[in-house]
GROMACS .gro file of C-alpha atoms in nm:
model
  304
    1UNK     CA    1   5.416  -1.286   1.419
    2UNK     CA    2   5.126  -1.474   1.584
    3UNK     CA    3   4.769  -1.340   1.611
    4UNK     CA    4   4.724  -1.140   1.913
    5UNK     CA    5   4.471  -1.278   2.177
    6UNK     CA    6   4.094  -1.221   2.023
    7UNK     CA    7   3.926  -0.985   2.277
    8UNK     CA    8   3.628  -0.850   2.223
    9UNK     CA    9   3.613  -0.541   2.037
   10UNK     CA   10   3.358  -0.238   1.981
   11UNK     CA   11   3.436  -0.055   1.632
   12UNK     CA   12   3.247   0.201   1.396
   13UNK     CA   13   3.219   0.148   1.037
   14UNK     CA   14   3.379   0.398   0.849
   15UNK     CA   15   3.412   0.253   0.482
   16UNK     CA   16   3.251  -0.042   0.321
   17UNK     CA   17   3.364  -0.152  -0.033
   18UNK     CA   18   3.217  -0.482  -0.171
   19UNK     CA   19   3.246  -0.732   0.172
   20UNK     CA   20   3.574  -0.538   0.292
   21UNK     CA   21   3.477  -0.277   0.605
   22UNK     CA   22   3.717  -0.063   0.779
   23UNK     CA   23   3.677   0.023   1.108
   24UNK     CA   24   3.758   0.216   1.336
   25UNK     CA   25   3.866   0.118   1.703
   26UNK     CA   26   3.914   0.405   1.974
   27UNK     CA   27   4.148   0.587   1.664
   28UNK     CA   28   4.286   0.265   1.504
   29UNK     CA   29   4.183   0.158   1.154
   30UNK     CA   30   4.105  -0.178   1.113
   31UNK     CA   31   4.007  -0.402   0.835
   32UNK     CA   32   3.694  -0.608   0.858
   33UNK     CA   33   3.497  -0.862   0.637
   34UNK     CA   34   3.234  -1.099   0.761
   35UNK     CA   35   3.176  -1.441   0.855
   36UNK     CA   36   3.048  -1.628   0.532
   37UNK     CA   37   2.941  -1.441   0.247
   38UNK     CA   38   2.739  -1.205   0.449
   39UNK     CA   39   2.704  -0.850   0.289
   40UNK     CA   40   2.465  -0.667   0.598
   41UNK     CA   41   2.689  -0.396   0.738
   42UNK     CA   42   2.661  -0.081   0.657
   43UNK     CA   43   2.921   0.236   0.717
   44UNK     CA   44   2.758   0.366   1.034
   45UNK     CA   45   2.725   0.035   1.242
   46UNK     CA   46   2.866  -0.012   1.569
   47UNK     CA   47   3.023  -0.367   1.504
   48UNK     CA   48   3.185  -0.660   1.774
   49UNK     CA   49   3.492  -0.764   1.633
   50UNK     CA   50   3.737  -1.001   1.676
   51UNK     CA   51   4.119  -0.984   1.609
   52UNK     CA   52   4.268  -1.223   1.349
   53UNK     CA   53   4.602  -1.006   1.338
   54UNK     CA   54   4.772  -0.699   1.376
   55UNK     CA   55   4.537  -0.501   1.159
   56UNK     CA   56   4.269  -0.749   1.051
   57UNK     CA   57   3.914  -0.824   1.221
   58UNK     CA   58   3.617  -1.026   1.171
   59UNK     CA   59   3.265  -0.893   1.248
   60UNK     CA   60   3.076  -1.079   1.484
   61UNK     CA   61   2.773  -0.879   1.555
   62UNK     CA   62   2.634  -0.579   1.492
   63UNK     CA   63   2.435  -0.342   1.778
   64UNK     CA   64   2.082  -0.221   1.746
   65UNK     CA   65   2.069   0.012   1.454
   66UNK     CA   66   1.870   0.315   1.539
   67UNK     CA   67   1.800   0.379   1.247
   68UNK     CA   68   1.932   0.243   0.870
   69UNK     CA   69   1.894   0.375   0.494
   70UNK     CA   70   1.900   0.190   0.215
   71UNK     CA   71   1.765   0.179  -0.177
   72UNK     CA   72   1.668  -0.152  -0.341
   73UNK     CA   73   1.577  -0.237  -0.687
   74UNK     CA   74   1.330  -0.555  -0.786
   75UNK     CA   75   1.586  -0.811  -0.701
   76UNK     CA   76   1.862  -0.696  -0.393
   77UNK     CA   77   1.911  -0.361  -0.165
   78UNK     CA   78   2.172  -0.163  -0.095
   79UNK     CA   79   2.246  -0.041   0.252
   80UNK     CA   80   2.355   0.318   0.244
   81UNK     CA   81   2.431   0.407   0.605
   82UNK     CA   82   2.282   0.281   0.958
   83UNK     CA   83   2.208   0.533   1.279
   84UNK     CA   84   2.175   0.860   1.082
   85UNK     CA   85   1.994   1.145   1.241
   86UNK     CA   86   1.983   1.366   0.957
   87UNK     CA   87   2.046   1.345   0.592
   88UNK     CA   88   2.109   1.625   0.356
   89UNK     CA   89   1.976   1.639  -0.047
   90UNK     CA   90   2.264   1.850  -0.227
   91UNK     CA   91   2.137   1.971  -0.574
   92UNK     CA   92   2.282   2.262  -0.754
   93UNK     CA   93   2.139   2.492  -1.059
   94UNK     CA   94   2.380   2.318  -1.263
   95UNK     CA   95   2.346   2.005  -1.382
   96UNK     CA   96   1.994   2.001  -1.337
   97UNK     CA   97   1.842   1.826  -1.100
   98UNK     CA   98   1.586   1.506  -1.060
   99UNK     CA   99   1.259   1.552  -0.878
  100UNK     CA  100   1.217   1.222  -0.888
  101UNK     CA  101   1.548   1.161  -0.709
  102UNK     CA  102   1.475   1.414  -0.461
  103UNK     CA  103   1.169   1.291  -0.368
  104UNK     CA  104   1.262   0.947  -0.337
  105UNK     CA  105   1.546   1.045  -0.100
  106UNK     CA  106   1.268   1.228   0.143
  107UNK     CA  107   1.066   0.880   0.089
  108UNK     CA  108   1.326   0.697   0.227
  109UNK     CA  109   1.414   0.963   0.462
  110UNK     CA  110   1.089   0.987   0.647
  111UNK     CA  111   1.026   0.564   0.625
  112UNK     CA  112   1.346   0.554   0.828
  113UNK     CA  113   1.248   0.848   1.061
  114UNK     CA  114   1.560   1.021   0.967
  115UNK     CA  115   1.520   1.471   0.914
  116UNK     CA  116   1.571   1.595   0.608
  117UNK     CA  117   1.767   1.904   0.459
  118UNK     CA  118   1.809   2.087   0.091
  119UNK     CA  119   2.131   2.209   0.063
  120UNK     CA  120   2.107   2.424  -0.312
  121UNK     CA  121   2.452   2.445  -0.378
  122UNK     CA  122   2.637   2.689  -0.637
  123UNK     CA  123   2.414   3.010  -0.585
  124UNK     CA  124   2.709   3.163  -0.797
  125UNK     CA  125   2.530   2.990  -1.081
  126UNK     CA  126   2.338   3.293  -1.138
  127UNK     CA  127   2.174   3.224  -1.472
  128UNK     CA  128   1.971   2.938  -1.318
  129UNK     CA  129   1.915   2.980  -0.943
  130UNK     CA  130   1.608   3.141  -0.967
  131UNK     CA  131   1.446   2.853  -1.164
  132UNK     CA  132   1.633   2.612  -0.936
  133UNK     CA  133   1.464   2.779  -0.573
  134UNK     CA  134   1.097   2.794  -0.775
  135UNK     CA  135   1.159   2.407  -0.842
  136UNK     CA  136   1.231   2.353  -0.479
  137UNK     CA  137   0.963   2.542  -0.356
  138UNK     CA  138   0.755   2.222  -0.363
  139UNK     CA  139   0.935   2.098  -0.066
  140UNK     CA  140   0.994   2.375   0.092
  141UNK     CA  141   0.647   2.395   0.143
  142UNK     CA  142   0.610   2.052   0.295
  143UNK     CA  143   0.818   2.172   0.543
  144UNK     CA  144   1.214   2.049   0.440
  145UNK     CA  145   1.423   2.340   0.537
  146UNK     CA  146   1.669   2.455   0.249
  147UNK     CA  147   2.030   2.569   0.268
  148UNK     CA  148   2.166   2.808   0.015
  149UNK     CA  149   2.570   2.738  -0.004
  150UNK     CA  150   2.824   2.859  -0.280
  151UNK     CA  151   3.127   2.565  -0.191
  152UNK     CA  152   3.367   2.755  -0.484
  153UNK     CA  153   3.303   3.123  -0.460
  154UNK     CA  154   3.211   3.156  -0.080
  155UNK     CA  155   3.336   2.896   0.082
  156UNK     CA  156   3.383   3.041   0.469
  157UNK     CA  157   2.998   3.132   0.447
  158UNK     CA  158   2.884   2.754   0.310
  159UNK     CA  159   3.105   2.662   0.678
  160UNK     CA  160   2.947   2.881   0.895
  161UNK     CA  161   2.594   2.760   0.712
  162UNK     CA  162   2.621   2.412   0.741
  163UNK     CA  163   2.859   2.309   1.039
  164UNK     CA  164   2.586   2.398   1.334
  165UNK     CA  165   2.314   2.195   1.109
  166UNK     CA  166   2.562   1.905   1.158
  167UNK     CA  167   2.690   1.978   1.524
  168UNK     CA  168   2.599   1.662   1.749
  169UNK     CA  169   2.407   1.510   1.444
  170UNK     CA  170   2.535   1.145   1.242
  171UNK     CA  171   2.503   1.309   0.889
  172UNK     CA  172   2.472   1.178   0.540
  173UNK     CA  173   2.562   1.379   0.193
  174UNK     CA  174   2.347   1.226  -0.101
  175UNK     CA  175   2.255   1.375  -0.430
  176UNK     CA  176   2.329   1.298  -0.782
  177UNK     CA  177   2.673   1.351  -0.941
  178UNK     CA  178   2.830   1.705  -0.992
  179UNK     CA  179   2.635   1.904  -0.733
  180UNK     CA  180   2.924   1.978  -0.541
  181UNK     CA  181   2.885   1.724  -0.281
  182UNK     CA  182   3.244   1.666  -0.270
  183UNK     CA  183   3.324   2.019  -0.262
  184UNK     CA  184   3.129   2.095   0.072
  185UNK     CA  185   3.262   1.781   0.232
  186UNK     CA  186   3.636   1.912   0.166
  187UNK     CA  187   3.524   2.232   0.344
  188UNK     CA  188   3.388   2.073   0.600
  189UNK     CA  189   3.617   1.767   0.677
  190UNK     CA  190   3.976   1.978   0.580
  191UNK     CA  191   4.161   1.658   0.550
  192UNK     CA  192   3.896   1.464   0.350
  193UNK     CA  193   4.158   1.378   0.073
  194UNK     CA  194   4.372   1.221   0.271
  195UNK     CA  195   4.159   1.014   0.452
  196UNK     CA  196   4.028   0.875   0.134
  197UNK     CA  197   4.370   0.790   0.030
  198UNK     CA  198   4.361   0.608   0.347
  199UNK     CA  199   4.086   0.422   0.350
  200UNK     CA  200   4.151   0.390  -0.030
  201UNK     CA  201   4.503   0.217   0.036
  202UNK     CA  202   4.337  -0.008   0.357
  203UNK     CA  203   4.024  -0.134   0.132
  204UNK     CA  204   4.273  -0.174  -0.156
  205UNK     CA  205   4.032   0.020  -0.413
  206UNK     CA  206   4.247   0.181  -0.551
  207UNK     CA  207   4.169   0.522  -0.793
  208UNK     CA  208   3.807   0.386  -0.756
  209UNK     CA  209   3.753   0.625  -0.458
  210UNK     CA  210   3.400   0.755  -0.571
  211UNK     CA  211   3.266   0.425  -0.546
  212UNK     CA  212   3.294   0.358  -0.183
  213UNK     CA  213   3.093   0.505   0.105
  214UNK     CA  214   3.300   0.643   0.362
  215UNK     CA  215   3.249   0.834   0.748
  216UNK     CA  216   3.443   1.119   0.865
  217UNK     CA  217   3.481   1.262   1.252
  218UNK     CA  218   3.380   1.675   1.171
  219UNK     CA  219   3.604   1.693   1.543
  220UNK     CA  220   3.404   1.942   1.695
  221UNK     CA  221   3.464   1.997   2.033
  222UNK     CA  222   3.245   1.862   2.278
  223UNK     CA  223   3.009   1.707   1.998
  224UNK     CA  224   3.006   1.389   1.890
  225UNK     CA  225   2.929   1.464   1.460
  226UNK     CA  226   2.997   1.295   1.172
  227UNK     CA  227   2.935   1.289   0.859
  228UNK     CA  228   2.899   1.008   0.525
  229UNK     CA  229   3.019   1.128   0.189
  230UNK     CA  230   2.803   0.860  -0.022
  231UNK     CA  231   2.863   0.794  -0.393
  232UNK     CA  232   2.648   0.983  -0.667
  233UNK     CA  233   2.357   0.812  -0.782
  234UNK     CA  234   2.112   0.896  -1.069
  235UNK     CA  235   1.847   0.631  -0.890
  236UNK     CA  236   1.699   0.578  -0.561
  237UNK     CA  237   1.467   0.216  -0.576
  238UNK     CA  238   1.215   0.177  -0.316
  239UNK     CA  239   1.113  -0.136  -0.353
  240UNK     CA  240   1.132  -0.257   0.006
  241UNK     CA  241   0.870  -0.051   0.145
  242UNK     CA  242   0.513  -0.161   0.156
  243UNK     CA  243   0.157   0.000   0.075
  244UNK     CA  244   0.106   0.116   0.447
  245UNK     CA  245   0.498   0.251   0.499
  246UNK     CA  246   0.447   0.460   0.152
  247UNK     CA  247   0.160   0.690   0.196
  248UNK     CA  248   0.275   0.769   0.573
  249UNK     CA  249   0.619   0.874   0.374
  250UNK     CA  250   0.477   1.142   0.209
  251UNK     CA  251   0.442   1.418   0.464
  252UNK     CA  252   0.140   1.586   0.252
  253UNK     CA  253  -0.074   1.280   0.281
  254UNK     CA  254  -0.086   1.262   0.658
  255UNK     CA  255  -0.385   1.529   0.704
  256UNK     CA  256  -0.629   1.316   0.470
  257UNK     CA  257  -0.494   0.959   0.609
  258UNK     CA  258  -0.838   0.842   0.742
  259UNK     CA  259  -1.056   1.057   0.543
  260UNK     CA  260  -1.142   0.792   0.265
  261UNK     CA  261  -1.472   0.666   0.241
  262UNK     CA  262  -1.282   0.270   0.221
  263UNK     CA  263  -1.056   0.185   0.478
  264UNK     CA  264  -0.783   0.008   0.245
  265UNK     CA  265  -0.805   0.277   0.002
  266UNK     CA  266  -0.511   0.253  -0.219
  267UNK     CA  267  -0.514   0.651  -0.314
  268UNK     CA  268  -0.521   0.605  -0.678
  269UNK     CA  269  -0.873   0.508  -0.854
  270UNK     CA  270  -1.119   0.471  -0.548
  271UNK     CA  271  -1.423   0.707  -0.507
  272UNK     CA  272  -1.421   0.935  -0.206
  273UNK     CA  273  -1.047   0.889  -0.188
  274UNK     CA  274  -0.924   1.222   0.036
  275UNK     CA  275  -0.578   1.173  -0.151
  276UNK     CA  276  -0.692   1.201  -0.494
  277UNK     CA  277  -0.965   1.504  -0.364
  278UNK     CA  278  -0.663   1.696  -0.214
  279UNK     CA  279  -0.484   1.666  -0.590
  280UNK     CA  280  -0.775   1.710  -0.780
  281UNK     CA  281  -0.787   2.058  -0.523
  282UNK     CA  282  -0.436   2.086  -0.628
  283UNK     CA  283  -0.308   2.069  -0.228
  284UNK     CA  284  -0.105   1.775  -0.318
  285UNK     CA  285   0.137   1.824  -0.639
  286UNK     CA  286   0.005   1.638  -0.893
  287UNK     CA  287   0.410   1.472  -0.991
  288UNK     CA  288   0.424   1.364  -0.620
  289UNK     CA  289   0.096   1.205  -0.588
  290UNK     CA  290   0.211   1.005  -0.961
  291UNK     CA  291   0.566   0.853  -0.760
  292UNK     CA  292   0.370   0.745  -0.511
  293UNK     CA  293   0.185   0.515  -0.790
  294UNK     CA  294   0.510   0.427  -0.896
  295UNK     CA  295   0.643   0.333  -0.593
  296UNK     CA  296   0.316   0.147  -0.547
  297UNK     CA  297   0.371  -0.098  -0.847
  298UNK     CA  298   0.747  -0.120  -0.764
  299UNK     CA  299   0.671  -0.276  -0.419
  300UNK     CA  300   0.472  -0.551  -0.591
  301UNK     CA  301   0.720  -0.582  -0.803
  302UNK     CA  302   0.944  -0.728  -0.527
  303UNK     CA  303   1.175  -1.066  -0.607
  304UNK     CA  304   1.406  -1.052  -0.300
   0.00000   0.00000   0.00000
């Protein structure tokens, strides 16, 4: 059978494994790679594409992102989704939970001007939730609203939390491995499974269907909402972000930007630095304050 005739066509990334994208075209799946060995798409774009067969595209172009989130270590990045509008932290009482991975994700969150939600899943976990909501007090107080969700024991109620939170919003799930992420998405997307097996079986993954980021439609009527199941990750690099980006990316900065006695105060040995006043006053948490130093040295640190 001969190629059809390559019109023009406007798909939405839904799954991106390696260089091998499907898309999806008014309801039809197709598969996509790039021209060369380009690797810049991320699930989330709003691609051109052209036909090369019955189910096969190439990606011409992508639109204007509106917005796009991605980690990077000292040598490459990793683009995580493009035109979110909200992203979601899911950590549970059990396995414990990184602070440092949490607030990296808000880092990256507020860089890329993207809201911000806890979701503390498994309040069944009784023995630990109370240690779990004092931990996350810290950004609760900076102003990140938290969701309390049970996926296993009440399931209808984690539904009826979540689903308006996501209604009309482009949504992504991140958090490290065995909070449950999976668990809410089945909830919330009831025929999650076999969409994976679908997009498994079109990327040709095979079993390897944690490893892929994927987008589902949440079909709720007269709202256009979806939401990205992302793979679990213990790290979250930074590296792409520069001096001026980071200390506007922590939200408990922003009242003592301007109040150092230097103008290129760095916030970490200078005299009359507001920053380091505000920890010493303990109105900045001391472990926050210290990733931000990190962060610091990682962005010199930068090979790519």
């Amino acid at each position: 059978m001969s190629a059809p005739a390559s019109t023009p066509l406007t798909g939405l990334i839904i799954a991106a494994h390696g260089r091998h994208y499907l898309a999806d075209v008014d309801g039809r799946k197709l598969q996509c790679v790039t021209r060369g060995k380009k690797t810049n798409i991320a699930v989330g774009d709003v691609v051109n594409l052209k036909m090369t067969s019955e189910d096969q595209a190439v990606i011409e172009s992508i639109a204007e992102r509106q917005t796009l989130l991605y980690r990077s270590d000292q040598y490459k990045s990793k683009l995580l989704a493009a035109n979110l509008t909200r992203l979601f932290i899911v950590v549970a009482p059990e396995p414990g939970f990184a602070d440092d991975l949490i607030s990296r994700s808000l880092v990256a969150a507020e860089a890329a001007g993207i809201d911000a939600h806890l979701i503390l899943n498994k309040t069944d976990v009784v023995d630990s939730l109370d240690k779990a909501r004092e931990r996350l007090k810290t950004y609760t107080s900076l102003g990140y609203p938290l969701h309390e969700v049970s996926a296993r024991t009440r399931p209808d109620e984690a539904v009826a939390t979540l689903l308006p939170l996501l209604t009309g919003q482009s949504s992504i799930f991140i958090g490290q491995s065995g909070m449950g992420k999976s668990s809410l998405i089945n909830l919330l997307v009831p025929d999650a499974d076999i969409a994976v097996r679908e997009i498994s079986a079109a990327l040709d993954t095979g079993k390897h269907t944690t490893t892929f980021t994927r987008l589902y439609d949440l079909h709720v009527p007269g709202a256009q909402s979806t939401i990205i199941d992302s793979p679990g990750f213990q790290e979250f690099g930074l590296y792409h972000l520069s001096e001026g980006m980071l200390e506007r990316a922590f939200v408990e900065f922003k009242p003592y930007l301007g109040g150092c006695k230097f103008y290129n105060c760095r916030h970490l040995i200078e005299p009359q630095c507001a920053i380091l006043t505000a920890v010493a006053e303990g109105k900045i948490a001391k472990f926050r304050h210290q990733l931000y130093g990190q962060l610091l040295h990682e962005s010199a640190q930068t090979l790519y």
